[in-house]
mmCIF file with all atom_site columns, N, CA and C in Angstrom:
data_model
loop_
_atom_site.group_PDB
_atom_site.id
_atom_site.type_symbol
_atom_site.label_atom_id
_atom_site.label_alt_id
_atom_site.label_comp_id
_atom_site.label_asym_id
_atom_site.label_entity_id
_atom_site.label_seq_id
_atom_site.pdbx_PDB_ins_code
_atom_site.Cartn_x
_atom_site.Cartn_y
_atom_site.Cartn_z
_atom_site.occupancy
_atom_site.B_iso_or_equiv
_atom_site.pdbx_formal_charge
_atom_site.auth_seq_id
_atom_site.auth_comp_id
_atom_site.auth_asym_id
_atom_site.auth_atom_id
_atom_site.pdbx_PDB_model_num
ATOM 1   N N  . UNK A 1 1  ? 31.094  0.217  -2.177  1.00 0.00 ? 1  UNK A N  1
ATOM 2   C CA . UNK A 1 1  ? 29.638  0.481  -2.961  1.00 0.00 ? 1  UNK A CA 1
ATOM 3   C C  . UNK A 1 1  ? 28.318  -0.038 -2.458  1.00 0.00 ? 1  UNK A C  1
ATOM 4   N N  . UNK A 1 2  ? 27.527  0.948  -2.354  1.00 0.00 ? 2  UNK A N  1
ATOM 5   C CA . UNK A 1 2  ? 26.217  0.304  -1.778  1.00 0.00 ? 2  UNK A CA 1
ATOM 6   C C  . UNK A 1 2  ? 25.373  0.220  -2.889  1.00 0.00 ? 2  UNK A C  1
ATOM 7   N N  . UNK A 1 3  ? 24.387  -0.603 -2.601  1.00 0.00 ? 3  UNK A N  1
ATOM 8   C CA . UNK A 1 3  ? 23.040  -1.118 -3.463  1.00 0.00 ? 3  UNK A CA 1
ATOM 9   C C  . UNK A 1 3  ? 21.928  -0.116 -3.074  1.00 0.00 ? 3  UNK A C  1
ATOM 10  N N  . UNK A 1 4  ? 21.566  0.745  -3.993  1.00 0.00 ? 4  UNK A N  1
ATOM 11  C CA . UNK A 1 4  ? 20.420  1.842  -3.269  1.00 0.00 ? 4  UNK A CA 1
ATOM 12  C C  . UNK A 1 4  ? 19.166  1.170  -3.762  1.00 0.00 ? 4  UNK A C  1
ATOM 13  N N  . UNK A 1 5  ? 18.875  -0.190 -4.221  1.00 0.00 ? 5  UNK A N  1
ATOM 14  C CA . UNK A 1 5  ? 17.897  -0.504 -5.164  1.00 0.00 ? 5  UNK A CA 1
ATOM 15  C C  . UNK A 1 5  ? 16.813  -0.548 -3.636  1.00 0.00 ? 5  UNK A C  1
ATOM 16  N N  . UNK A 1 6  ? 15.492  -0.266 -4.115  1.00 0.00 ? 6  UNK A N  1
ATOM 17  C CA . UNK A 1 6  ? 14.464  -0.321 -3.114  1.00 0.00 ? 6  UNK A CA 1
ATOM 18  C C  . UNK A 1 6  ? 14.055  -1.682 -2.971  1.00 0.00 ? 6  UNK A C  1
ATOM 19  N N  . UNK A 1 7  ? 13.546  -2.368 -1.953  1.00 0.00 ? 7  UNK A N  1
ATOM 20  C CA . UNK A 1 7  ? 13.350  -3.815 -1.988  1.00 0.00 ? 7  UNK A CA 1
ATOM 21  C C  . UNK A 1 7  ? 11.983  -3.931 -0.846  1.00 0.00 ? 7  UNK A C  1
ATOM 22  N N  . UNK A 1 8  ? 11.348  -4.841 -0.976  1.00 0.00 ? 8  UNK A N  1
ATOM 23  C CA . UNK A 1 8  ? 10.259  -5.045 -0.421  1.00 0.00 ? 8  UNK A CA 1
ATOM 24  C C  . UNK A 1 8  ? 9.212   -4.171 -0.807  1.00 0.00 ? 8  UNK A C  1
ATOM 25  N N  . UNK A 1 9  ? 8.080   -4.120 -0.057  1.00 0.00 ? 9  UNK A N  1
ATOM 26  C CA . UNK A 1 9  ? 7.109   -3.448 -0.438  1.00 0.00 ? 9  UNK A CA 1
ATOM 27  C C  . UNK A 1 9  ? 6.980   -2.176 -1.273  1.00 0.00 ? 9  UNK A C  1
ATOM 28  N N  . UNK A 1 10 ? 7.982   -1.213 -0.555  1.00 0.00 ? 10 UNK A N  1
ATOM 29  C CA . UNK A 1 10 ? 8.427   0.032  -1.242  1.00 0.00 ? 10 UNK A CA 1
ATOM 30  C C  . UNK A 1 10 ? 8.810   -0.006 -2.737  1.00 0.00 ? 10 UNK A C  1
ATOM 31  N N  . UNK A 1 11 ? 9.040   -1.191 -3.231  1.00 0.00 ? 11 UNK A N  1
ATOM 32  C CA . UNK A 1 11 ? 9.721   -1.328 -4.701  1.00 0.00 ? 11 UNK A CA 1
ATOM 33  C C  . UNK A 1 11 ? 8.672   -1.238 -5.977  1.00 0.00 ? 11 UNK A C  1
ATOM 34  N N  . UNK A 1 12 ? 7.180   -1.624 -5.057  1.00 0.00 ? 12 UNK A N  1
ATOM 35  C CA . UNK A 1 12 ? 6.156   -1.448 -5.714  1.00 0.00 ? 12 UNK A CA 1
ATOM 36  C C  . UNK A 1 12 ? 5.519   0.325  -6.037  1.00 0.00 ? 12 UNK A C  1
ATOM 37  N N  . UNK A 1 13 ? 5.953   1.283  -5.106  1.00 0.00 ? 13 UNK A N  1
ATOM 38  C CA . UNK A 1 13 ? 5.430   2.518  -4.973  1.00 0.00 ? 13 UNK A CA 1
ATOM 39  C C  . UNK A 1 13 ? 5.482   3.255  -6.171  1.00 0.00 ? 13 UNK A C  1
ATOM 40  N N  . UNK A 1 14 ? 6.582   3.212  -7.030  1.00 0.00 ? 14 UNK A N  1
ATOM 41  C CA . UNK A 1 14 ? 6.754   4.140  -8.301  1.00 0.00 ? 14 UNK A CA 1
ATOM 42  C C  . UNK A 1 14 ? 5.493   3.768  -9.430  1.00 0.00 ? 14 UNK A C  1
ATOM 43  N N  . UNK A 1 15 ? 5.299   2.177  -9.347  1.00 0.00 ? 15 UNK A N  1
ATOM 44  C CA . UNK A 1 15 ? 4.431   1.700  -10.667 1.00 0.00 ? 15 UNK A CA 1
ATOM 45  C C  . UNK A 1 15 ? 2.777   1.997  -9.888  1.00 0.00 ? 15 UNK A C  1
ATOM 46  N N  . UNK A 1 16 ? 2.859   1.883  -8.655  1.00 0.00 ? 16 UNK A N  1
ATOM 47  C CA . UNK A 1 16 ? 1.460   2.345  -8.207  1.00 0.00 ? 16 UNK A CA 1
ATOM 48  C C  . UNK A 1 16 ? 0.954   3.805  -8.425  1.00 0.00 ? 16 UNK A C  1
ATOM 49  N N  . UNK A 1 17 ? 1.886   4.670  -8.019  1.00 0.00 ? 17 UNK A N  1
ATOM 50  C CA . UNK A 1 17 ? 1.616   6.135  -8.174  1.00 0.00 ? 17 UNK A CA 1
ATOM 51  C C  . UNK A 1 17 ? 1.475   6.423  -9.921  1.00 0.00 ? 17 UNK A C  1
ATOM 52  N N  . UNK A 1 18 ? 2.274   5.777  -10.759 1.00 0.00 ? 18 UNK A N  1
ATOM 53  C CA . UNK A 1 18 ? 2.013   6.001  -11.929 1.00 0.00 ? 18 UNK A CA 1
ATOM 54  C C  . UNK A 1 18 ? 0.563   5.396  -12.548 1.00 0.00 ? 18 UNK A C  1
ATOM 55  N N  . UNK A 1 19 ? 0.241   3.983  -12.039 1.00 0.00 ? 19 UNK A N  1
ATOM 56  C CA . UNK A 1 19 ? -1.216  3.623  -12.554 1.00 0.00 ? 19 UNK A CA 1
ATOM 57  C C  . UNK A 1 19 ? -1.919  4.045  -11.912 1.00 0.00 ? 19 UNK A C  1
ATOM 58  N N  . UNK A 1 20 ? -2.152  4.451  -10.615 1.00 0.00 ? 20 UNK A N  1
ATOM 59  C CA . UNK A 1 20 ? -3.415  5.061  -10.014 1.00 0.00 ? 20 UNK A CA 1
ATOM 60  C C  . UNK A 1 20 ? -3.430  6.418  -9.850  1.00 0.00 ? 20 UNK A C  1
ATOM 61  N N  . UNK A 1 21 ? -2.210  6.996  -10.220 1.00 0.00 ? 21 UNK A N  1
ATOM 62  C CA . UNK A 1 21 ? -2.540  8.656  -10.316 1.00 0.00 ? 21 UNK A CA 1
ATOM 63  C C  . UNK A 1 21 ? -2.626  9.236  -8.769  1.00 0.00 ? 21 UNK A C  1
ATOM 64  N N  . UNK A 1 22 ? -2.273  8.601  -7.669  1.00 0.00 ? 22 UNK A N  1
ATOM 65  C CA . UNK A 1 22 ? -2.115  9.161  -6.393  1.00 0.00 ? 22 UNK A CA 1
ATOM 66  C C  . UNK A 1 22 ? -0.927  8.878  -5.928  1.00 0.00 ? 22 UNK A C  1
ATOM 67  N N  . UNK A 1 23 ? -0.460  9.746  -5.071  1.00 0.00 ? 23 UNK A N  1
ATOM 68  C CA . UNK A 1 23 ? 0.868   9.789  -4.037  1.00 0.00 ? 23 UNK A CA 1
ATOM 69  C C  . UNK A 1 23 ? 0.565   8.567  -3.062  1.00 0.00 ? 23 UNK A C  1
ATOM 70  N N  . UNK A 1 24 ? 1.681   8.023  -2.783  1.00 0.00 ? 24 UNK A N  1
ATOM 71  C CA . UNK A 1 24 ? 1.529   6.805  -1.839  1.00 0.00 ? 24 UNK A CA 1
ATOM 72  C C  . UNK A 1 24 ? 1.107   7.259  -0.511  1.00 0.00 ? 24 UNK A C  1
ATOM 73  N N  . UNK A 1 25 ? 1.614   8.698  0.149   1.00 0.00 ? 25 UNK A N  1
ATOM 74  C CA . UNK A 1 25 ? 1.078   9.225  1.353   1.00 0.00 ? 25 UNK A CA 1
ATOM 75  C C  . UNK A 1 25 ? -0.561  9.199  1.185   1.00 0.00 ? 25 UNK A C  1
ATOM 76  N N  . UNK A 1 26 ? -1.146  9.625  0.086   1.00 0.00 ? 26 UNK A N  1
ATOM 77  C CA . UNK A 1 26 ? -2.577  9.462  0.103   1.00 0.00 ? 26 UNK A CA 1
ATOM 78  C C  . UNK A 1 26 ? -3.272  8.094  0.143   1.00 0.00 ? 26 UNK A C  1
ATOM 79  N N  . UNK A 1 27 ? -2.552  7.063  -0.393  1.00 0.00 ? 27 UNK A N  1
ATOM 80  C CA . UNK A 1 27 ? -2.840  5.477  -0.034  1.00 0.00 ? 27 UNK A CA 1
ATOM 81  C C  . UNK A 1 27 ? -2.807  5.308  1.412   1.00 0.00 ? 27 UNK A C  1
ATOM 82  N N  . UNK A 1 28 ? -1.481  5.617  1.984   1.00 0.00 ? 28 UNK A N  1
ATOM 83  C CA . UNK A 1 28 ? -1.650  5.194  3.266   1.00 0.00 ? 28 UNK A CA 1
ATOM 84  C C  . UNK A 1 28 ? -2.227  5.862  4.249   1.00 0.00 ? 28 UNK A C  1
ATOM 85  N N  . UNK A 1 29 ? -2.827  7.110  4.038   1.00 0.00 ? 29 UNK A N  1
ATOM 86  C CA . UNK A 1 29 ? -3.815  7.891  4.596   1.00 0.00 ? 29 UNK A CA 1
ATOM 87  C C  . UNK A 1 29 ? -5.018  7.152  4.655   1.00 0.00 ? 29 UNK A C  1
ATOM 88  N N  . UNK A 1 30 ? -5.539  6.803  3.665   1.00 0.00 ? 30 UNK A N  1
ATOM 89  C CA . UNK A 1 30 ? -6.811  5.860  3.223   1.00 0.00 ? 30 UNK A CA 1
ATOM 90  C C  . UNK A 1 30 ? -6.638  4.607  3.938   1.00 0.00 ? 30 UNK A C  1
ATOM 91  N N  . UNK A 1 31 ? -5.495  3.875  4.041   1.00 0.00 ? 31 UNK A N  1
ATOM 92  C CA . UNK A 1 31 ? -5.468  2.745  5.038   1.00 0.00 ? 31 UNK A CA 1
ATOM 93  C C  . UNK A 1 31 ? -5.664  3.075  6.346   1.00 0.00 ? 31 UNK A C  1
ATOM 94  N N  . UNK A 1 32 ? -4.899  4.163  6.672   1.00 0.00 ? 32 UNK A N  1
ATOM 95  C CA . UNK A 1 32 ? -4.943  4.380  8.231   1.00 0.00 ? 32 UNK A CA 1
ATOM 96  C C  . UNK A 1 32 ? -6.422  4.928  8.723   1.00 0.00 ? 32 UNK A C  1
ATOM 97  N N  . UNK A 1 33 ? -6.990  5.475  7.676   1.00 0.00 ? 33 UNK A N  1
ATOM 98  C CA . UNK A 1 33 ? -8.370  6.054  8.021   1.00 0.00 ? 33 UNK A CA 1
ATOM 99  C C  . UNK A 1 33 ? -9.617  5.121  8.176   1.00 0.00 ? 33 UNK A C  1
ATOM 100 N N  . UNK A 1 34 ? -9.160  3.857  7.370   1.00 0.00 ? 34 UNK A N  1
ATOM 101 C CA . UNK A 1 34 ? -10.293 2.605  7.202   1.00 0.00 ? 34 UNK A CA 1
ATOM 102 C C  . UNK A 1 34 ? -10.602 2.254  8.650   1.00 0.00 ? 34 UNK A C  1
ATOM 103 N N  . UNK A 1 35 ? -11.812 1.723  8.792   1.00 0.00 ? 35 UNK A N  1
ATOM 104 C CA . UNK A 1 35 ? -12.398 1.047  10.217  1.00 0.00 ? 35 UNK A CA 1
ATOM 105 C C  . UNK A 1 35 ? -11.498 -0.152 10.373  1.00 0.00 ? 35 UNK A C  1
ATOM 106 N N  . UNK A 1 36 ? -11.358 -0.901 8.918   1.00 0.00 ? 36 UNK A N  1
ATOM 107 C CA . UNK A 1 36 ? -10.505 -2.186 8.930   1.00 0.00 ? 36 UNK A CA 1
ATOM 108 C C  . UNK A 1 36 ? -9.338  -2.106 9.607   1.00 0.00 ? 36 UNK A C  1
ATOM 109 N N  . UNK A 1 37 ? -8.591  -3.309 10.022  1.00 0.00 ? 37 UNK A N  1
ATOM 110 C CA . UNK A 1 37 ? -7.401  -3.347 10.592  1.00 0.00 ? 37 UNK A CA 1
ATOM 111 C C  . UNK A 1 37 ? -6.635  -4.633 10.220  1.00 0.00 ? 37 UNK A C  1
ATOM 112 N N  . UNK A 1 38 ? -7.069  -5.731 9.821   1.00 0.00 ? 38 UNK A N  1
ATOM 113 C CA . UNK A 1 38 ? -6.633  -6.690 9.567   1.00 0.00 ? 38 UNK A CA 1
ATOM 114 C C  . UNK A 1 38 ? -5.750  -6.774 8.052   1.00 0.00 ? 38 UNK A C  1
ATOM 115 N N  . UNK A 1 39 ? -4.914  -7.003 7.522   1.00 0.00 ? 39 UNK A N  1
ATOM 116 C CA . UNK A 1 39 ? -4.027  -7.009 6.628   1.00 0.00 ? 39 UNK A CA 1
ATOM 117 C C  . UNK A 1 39 ? -5.065  -7.352 5.322   1.00 0.00 ? 39 UNK A C  1
ATOM 118 N N  . UNK A 1 40 ? -5.601  -8.540 5.196   1.00 0.00 ? 40 UNK A N  1
ATOM 119 C CA . UNK A 1 40 ? -6.295  -9.025 4.219   1.00 0.00 ? 40 UNK A CA 1
ATOM 120 C C  . UNK A 1 40 ? -7.545  -8.348 3.775   1.00 0.00 ? 40 UNK A C  1
ATOM 121 N N  . UNK A 1 41 ? -8.221  -7.796 4.999   1.00 0.00 ? 41 UNK A N  1
ATOM 122 C CA . UNK A 1 41 ? -9.502  -7.357 4.963   1.00 0.00 ? 41 UNK A CA 1
ATOM 123 C C  . UNK A 1 41 ? -8.966  -5.964 4.170   1.00 0.00 ? 41 UNK A C  1
ATOM 124 N N  . UNK A 1 42 ? -7.932  -5.215 4.395   1.00 0.00 ? 42 UNK A N  1
ATOM 125 C CA . UNK A 1 42 ? -7.461  -4.011 3.913   1.00 0.00 ? 42 UNK A CA 1
ATOM 126 C C  . UNK A 1 42 ? -7.138  -4.371 2.355   1.00 0.00 ? 42 UNK A C  1
ATOM 127 N N  . UNK A 1 43 ? -6.401  -5.320 2.095   1.00 0.00 ? 43 UNK A N  1
ATOM 128 C CA . UNK A 1 43 ? -6.214  -5.615 0.698   1.00 0.00 ? 43 UNK A CA 1
ATOM 129 C C  . UNK A 1 43 ? -7.623  -5.883 -0.344  1.00 0.00 ? 43 UNK A C  1
ATOM 130 N N  . UNK A 1 44 ? -8.378  -6.563 0.404   1.00 0.00 ? 44 UNK A N  1
ATOM 131 C CA . UNK A 1 44 ? -9.439  -6.668 -0.465  1.00 0.00 ? 44 UNK A CA 1
ATOM 132 C C  . UNK A 1 44 ? -10.248 -5.455 -0.432  1.00 0.00 ? 44 UNK A C  1
ATOM 133 N N  . UNK A 1 45 ? -10.545 -4.457 0.363   1.00 0.00 ? 45 UNK A N  1
ATOM 134 C CA . UNK A 1 45 ? -11.017 -3.421 0.360   1.00 0.00 ? 45 UNK A CA 1
ATOM 135 C C  . UNK A 1 45 ? -10.420 -2.607 -0.548  1.00 0.00 ? 45 UNK A C  1
ATOM 136 N N  . UNK A 1 46 ? -8.760  -2.353 -0.755  1.00 0.00 ? 46 UNK A N  1
ATOM 137 C CA . UNK A 1 46 ? -8.657  -1.659 -1.606  1.00 0.00 ? 46 UNK A CA 1
ATOM 138 C C  . UNK A 1 46 ? -8.863  -2.044 -2.993  1.00 0.00 ? 46 UNK A C  1
ATOM 139 N N  . UNK A 1 47 ? -8.723  -3.327 -3.289  1.00 0.00 ? 47 UNK A N  1
ATOM 140 C CA . UNK A 1 47 ? -8.952  -4.071 -4.436  1.00 0.00 ? 47 UNK A CA 1
ATOM 141 C C  . UNK A 1 47 ? -10.469 -3.871 -4.827  1.00 0.00 ? 47 UNK A C  1
ATOM 142 N N  . UNK A 1 48 ? -11.520 -3.744 -4.063  1.00 0.00 ? 48 UNK A N  1
ATOM 143 C CA . UNK A 1 48 ? -12.687 -3.940 -4.312  1.00 0.00 ? 48 UNK A CA 1
ATOM 144 C C  . UNK A 1 48 ? -13.348 -2.293 -4.359  1.00 0.00 ? 48 UNK A C  1
ATOM 145 N N  . UNK A 1 49 ? -13.096 -1.392 -3.751  1.00 0.00 ? 49 UNK A N  1
ATOM 146 C CA . UNK A 1 49 ? -13.229 -0.149 -3.533  1.00 0.00 ? 49 UNK A CA 1
ATOM 147 C C  . UNK A 1 49 ? -12.369 0.878  -4.393  1.00 0.00 ? 49 UNK A C  1
ATOM 148 N N  . UNK A 1 50 ? -11.387 0.488  -4.346  1.00 0.00 ? 50 UNK A N  1
ATOM 149 C CA . UNK A 1 50 ? -10.470 1.379  -5.091  1.00 0.00 ? 50 UNK A CA 1
ATOM 150 C C  . UNK A 1 50 ? -9.678  0.718  -6.539  1.00 0.00 ? 50 UNK A C  1
ATOM 151 N N  . UNK A 1 51 ? -10.038 -0.452 -6.905  1.00 0.00 ? 51 UNK A N  1
ATOM 152 C CA . UNK A 1 51 ? -9.614  -0.773 -8.099  1.00 0.00 ? 51 UNK A CA 1
ATOM 153 C C  . UNK A 1 51 ? -8.007  -1.268 -8.132  1.00 0.00 ? 51 UNK A C  1
ATOM 154 N N  . UNK A 1 52 ? -7.497  -1.515 -7.216  1.00 0.00 ? 52 UNK A N  1
ATOM 155 C CA . UNK A 1 52 ? -6.106  -1.935 -7.068  1.00 0.00 ? 52 UNK A CA 1
ATOM 156 C C  . UNK A 1 52 ? -5.901  -3.347 -7.274  1.00 0.00 ? 52 UNK A C  1
ATOM 157 N N  . UNK A 1 53 ? -4.684  -3.878 -8.091  1.00 0.00 ? 53 UNK A N  1
ATOM 158 C CA . UNK A 1 53 ? -4.515  -4.923 -8.222  1.00 0.00 ? 53 UNK A CA 1
ATOM 159 C C  . UNK A 1 53 ? -4.127  -5.577 -6.932  1.00 0.00 ? 53 UNK A C  1
ATOM 160 N N  . UNK A 1 54 ? -3.927  -7.064 -6.738  1.00 0.00 ? 54 UNK A N  1
ATOM 161 C CA . UNK A 1 54 ? -3.765  -7.627 -5.485  1.00 0.00 ? 54 UNK A CA 1
ATOM 162 C C  . UNK A 1 54 ? -2.081  -7.352 -5.007  1.00 0.00 ? 54 UNK A C  1
ATOM 163 N N  . UNK A 1 55 ? -1.179  -7.421 -5.713  1.00 0.00 ? 55 UNK A N  1
ATOM 164 C CA . UNK A 1 55 ? 0.288   -7.236 -5.403  1.00 0.00 ? 55 UNK A CA 1
ATOM 165 C C  . UNK A 1 55 ? 0.423   -5.558 -5.074  1.00 0.00 ? 55 UNK A C  1
ATOM 166 N N  . UNK A 1 56 ? -0.361  -4.670 -5.691  1.00 0.00 ? 56 UNK A N  1
ATOM 167 C CA . UNK A 1 56 ? -0.103  -3.284 -5.222  1.00 0.00 ? 56 UNK A CA 1
ATOM 168 C C  . UNK A 1 56 ? -0.797  -3.126 -3.929  1.00 0.00 ? 56 UNK A C  1
ATOM 169 N N  . UNK A 1 57 ? -2.028  -3.643 -3.719  1.00 0.00 ? 57 UNK A N  1
ATOM 170 C CA . UNK A 1 57 ? -2.994  -3.552 -2.556  1.00 0.00 ? 57 UNK A CA 1
ATOM 171 C C  . UNK A 1 57 ? -2.119  -4.303 -1.526  1.00 0.00 ? 57 UNK A C  1
ATOM 172 N N  . UNK A 1 58 ? -1.389  -5.180 -1.574  1.00 0.00 ? 58 UNK A N  1
ATOM 173 C CA . UNK A 1 58 ? -0.897  -6.000 -0.549  1.00 0.00 ? 58 UNK A CA 1
ATOM 174 C C  . UNK A 1 58 ? 0.601   -5.259 -0.129  1.00 0.00 ? 58 UNK A C  1
ATOM 175 N N  . UNK A 1 59 ? 1.145   -4.826 -1.141  1.00 0.00 ? 59 UNK A N  1
ATOM 176 C CA . UNK A 1 59 ? 2.392   -3.798 -0.752  1.00 0.00 ? 59 UNK A CA 1
ATOM 177 C C  . UNK A 1 59 ? 2.137   -2.603 0.129   1.00 0.00 ? 59 UNK A C  1
ATOM 178 N N  . UNK A 1 60 ? 0.965   -1.838 -0.323  1.00 0.00 ? 60 UNK A N  1
ATOM 179 C CA . UNK A 1 60 ? 0.542   -0.821 0.390   1.00 0.00 ? 60 UNK A CA 1
ATOM 180 C C  . UNK A 1 60 ? 0.241   -1.058 1.822   1.00 0.00 ? 60 UNK A C  1
ATOM 181 N N  . UNK A 1 61 ? -0.688  -2.008 1.899   1.00 0.00 ? 61 UNK A N  1
ATOM 182 C CA . UNK A 1 61 ? -0.822  -2.528 3.373   1.00 0.00 ? 61 UNK A CA 1
ATOM 183 C C  . UNK A 1 61 ? -0.020  -2.983 4.052   1.00 0.00 ? 61 UNK A C  1
ATOM 184 N N  . UNK A 1 62 ? 1.101   -3.599 3.548   1.00 0.00 ? 62 UNK A N  1
ATOM 185 C CA . UNK A 1 62 ? 2.330   -4.439 4.432   1.00 0.00 ? 62 UNK A CA 1
ATOM 186 C C  . UNK A 1 62 ? 3.169   -3.023 4.806   1.00 0.00 ? 62 UNK A C  1
ATOM 187 N N  . UNK A 1 63 ? 3.397   -2.321 3.870   1.00 0.00 ? 63 UNK A N  1
ATOM 188 C CA . UNK A 1 63 ? 4.140   -1.159 4.329   1.00 0.00 ? 63 UNK A CA 1
ATOM 189 C C  . UNK A 1 63 ? 3.429   -0.243 5.315   1.00 0.00 ? 63 UNK A C  1
ATOM 190 N N  . UNK A 1 64 ? 2.410   0.199  5.199   1.00 0.00 ? 64 UNK A N  1
ATOM 191 C CA . UNK A 1 64 ? 1.622   1.132  5.993   1.00 0.00 ? 64 UNK A CA 1
ATOM 192 C C  . UNK A 1 64 ? 1.546   0.419  7.642   1.00 0.00 ? 64 UNK A C  1
ATOM 193 N N  . UNK A 1 65 ? 1.005   -0.770 7.510   1.00 0.00 ? 65 UNK A N  1
ATOM 194 C CA . UNK A 1 65 ? 1.024   -1.630 8.892   1.00 0.00 ? 65 UNK A CA 1
ATOM 195 C C  . UNK A 1 65 ? 2.374   -1.863 9.377   1.00 0.00 ? 65 UNK A C  1
ATOM 196 N N  . UNK A 1 66 ? 3.242   -2.300 8.861   1.00 0.00 ? 66 UNK A N  1
ATOM 197 C CA . UNK A 1 66 ? 4.784   -2.241 9.392   1.00 0.00 ? 66 UNK A CA 1
ATOM 198 C C  . UNK A 1 66 ? 5.151   -0.705 10.023  1.00 0.00 ? 66 UNK A C  1
ATOM 199 N N  . UNK A 1 67 ? 4.596   0.259  9.275   1.00 0.00 ? 67 UNK A N  1
ATOM 200 C CA . UNK A 1 67 ? 5.101   1.571  9.909   1.00 0.00 ? 67 UNK A CA 1
ATOM 201 C C  . UNK A 1 67 ? 4.286   1.758  11.155  1.00 0.00 ? 67 UNK A C  1
ATOM 202 N N  . UNK A 1 68 ? 3.297   1.257  11.212  1.00 0.00 ? 68 UNK A N  1
ATOM 203 C CA . UNK A 1 68 ? 2.269   1.662  12.290  1.00 0.00 ? 68 UNK A CA 1
ATOM 204 C C  . UNK A 1 68 ? 2.558   0.946  13.633  1.00 0.00 ? 68 UNK A C  1
ATOM 205 N N  . UNK A 1 69 ? 2.901   -0.473 13.197  1.00 0.00 ? 69 UNK A N  1
ATOM 206 C CA . UNK A 1 69 ? 3.592   -1.164 14.469  1.00 0.00 ? 69 UNK A CA 1
ATOM 207 C C  . UNK A 1 69 ? 4.799   -0.805 14.934  1.00 0.00 ? 69 UNK A C  1
ATOM 208 N N  . UNK A 1 70 ? 5.750   0.062  14.059  1.00 0.00 ? 70 UNK A N  1
ATOM 209 C CA . UNK A 1 70 ? 7.145   0.375  14.652  1.00 0.00 ? 70 UNK A CA 1
ATOM 210 C C  . UNK A 1 70 ? 7.856   -0.663 14.239  1.00 0.00 ? 70 UNK A C  1
ATOM 211 N N  . UNK A 1 71 ? 7.850   -1.719 13.451  1.00 0.00 ? 71 UNK A N  1
ATOM 212 C CA . UNK A 1 71 ? 8.639   -2.528 12.990  1.00 0.00 ? 71 UNK A CA 1
ATOM 213 C C  . UNK A 1 71 ? 9.030   -2.423 11.529  1.00 0.00 ? 71 UNK A C  1
#
């Protein structure tokens, strides 16, 4: 029997889409197109410019940056 429960930052994705009304791909595109590159700078930007909560912003940035680095 396998456990199909999503873990890590992606576990937040359904609630992010529901709360903010944008698909995750759109948020990731915004993060990738930002001139900012540091994790906490991006988190602060999502919070101040797009109204995300800290946990949601952190999850999106962590997942996006990990994809970009290939880890």
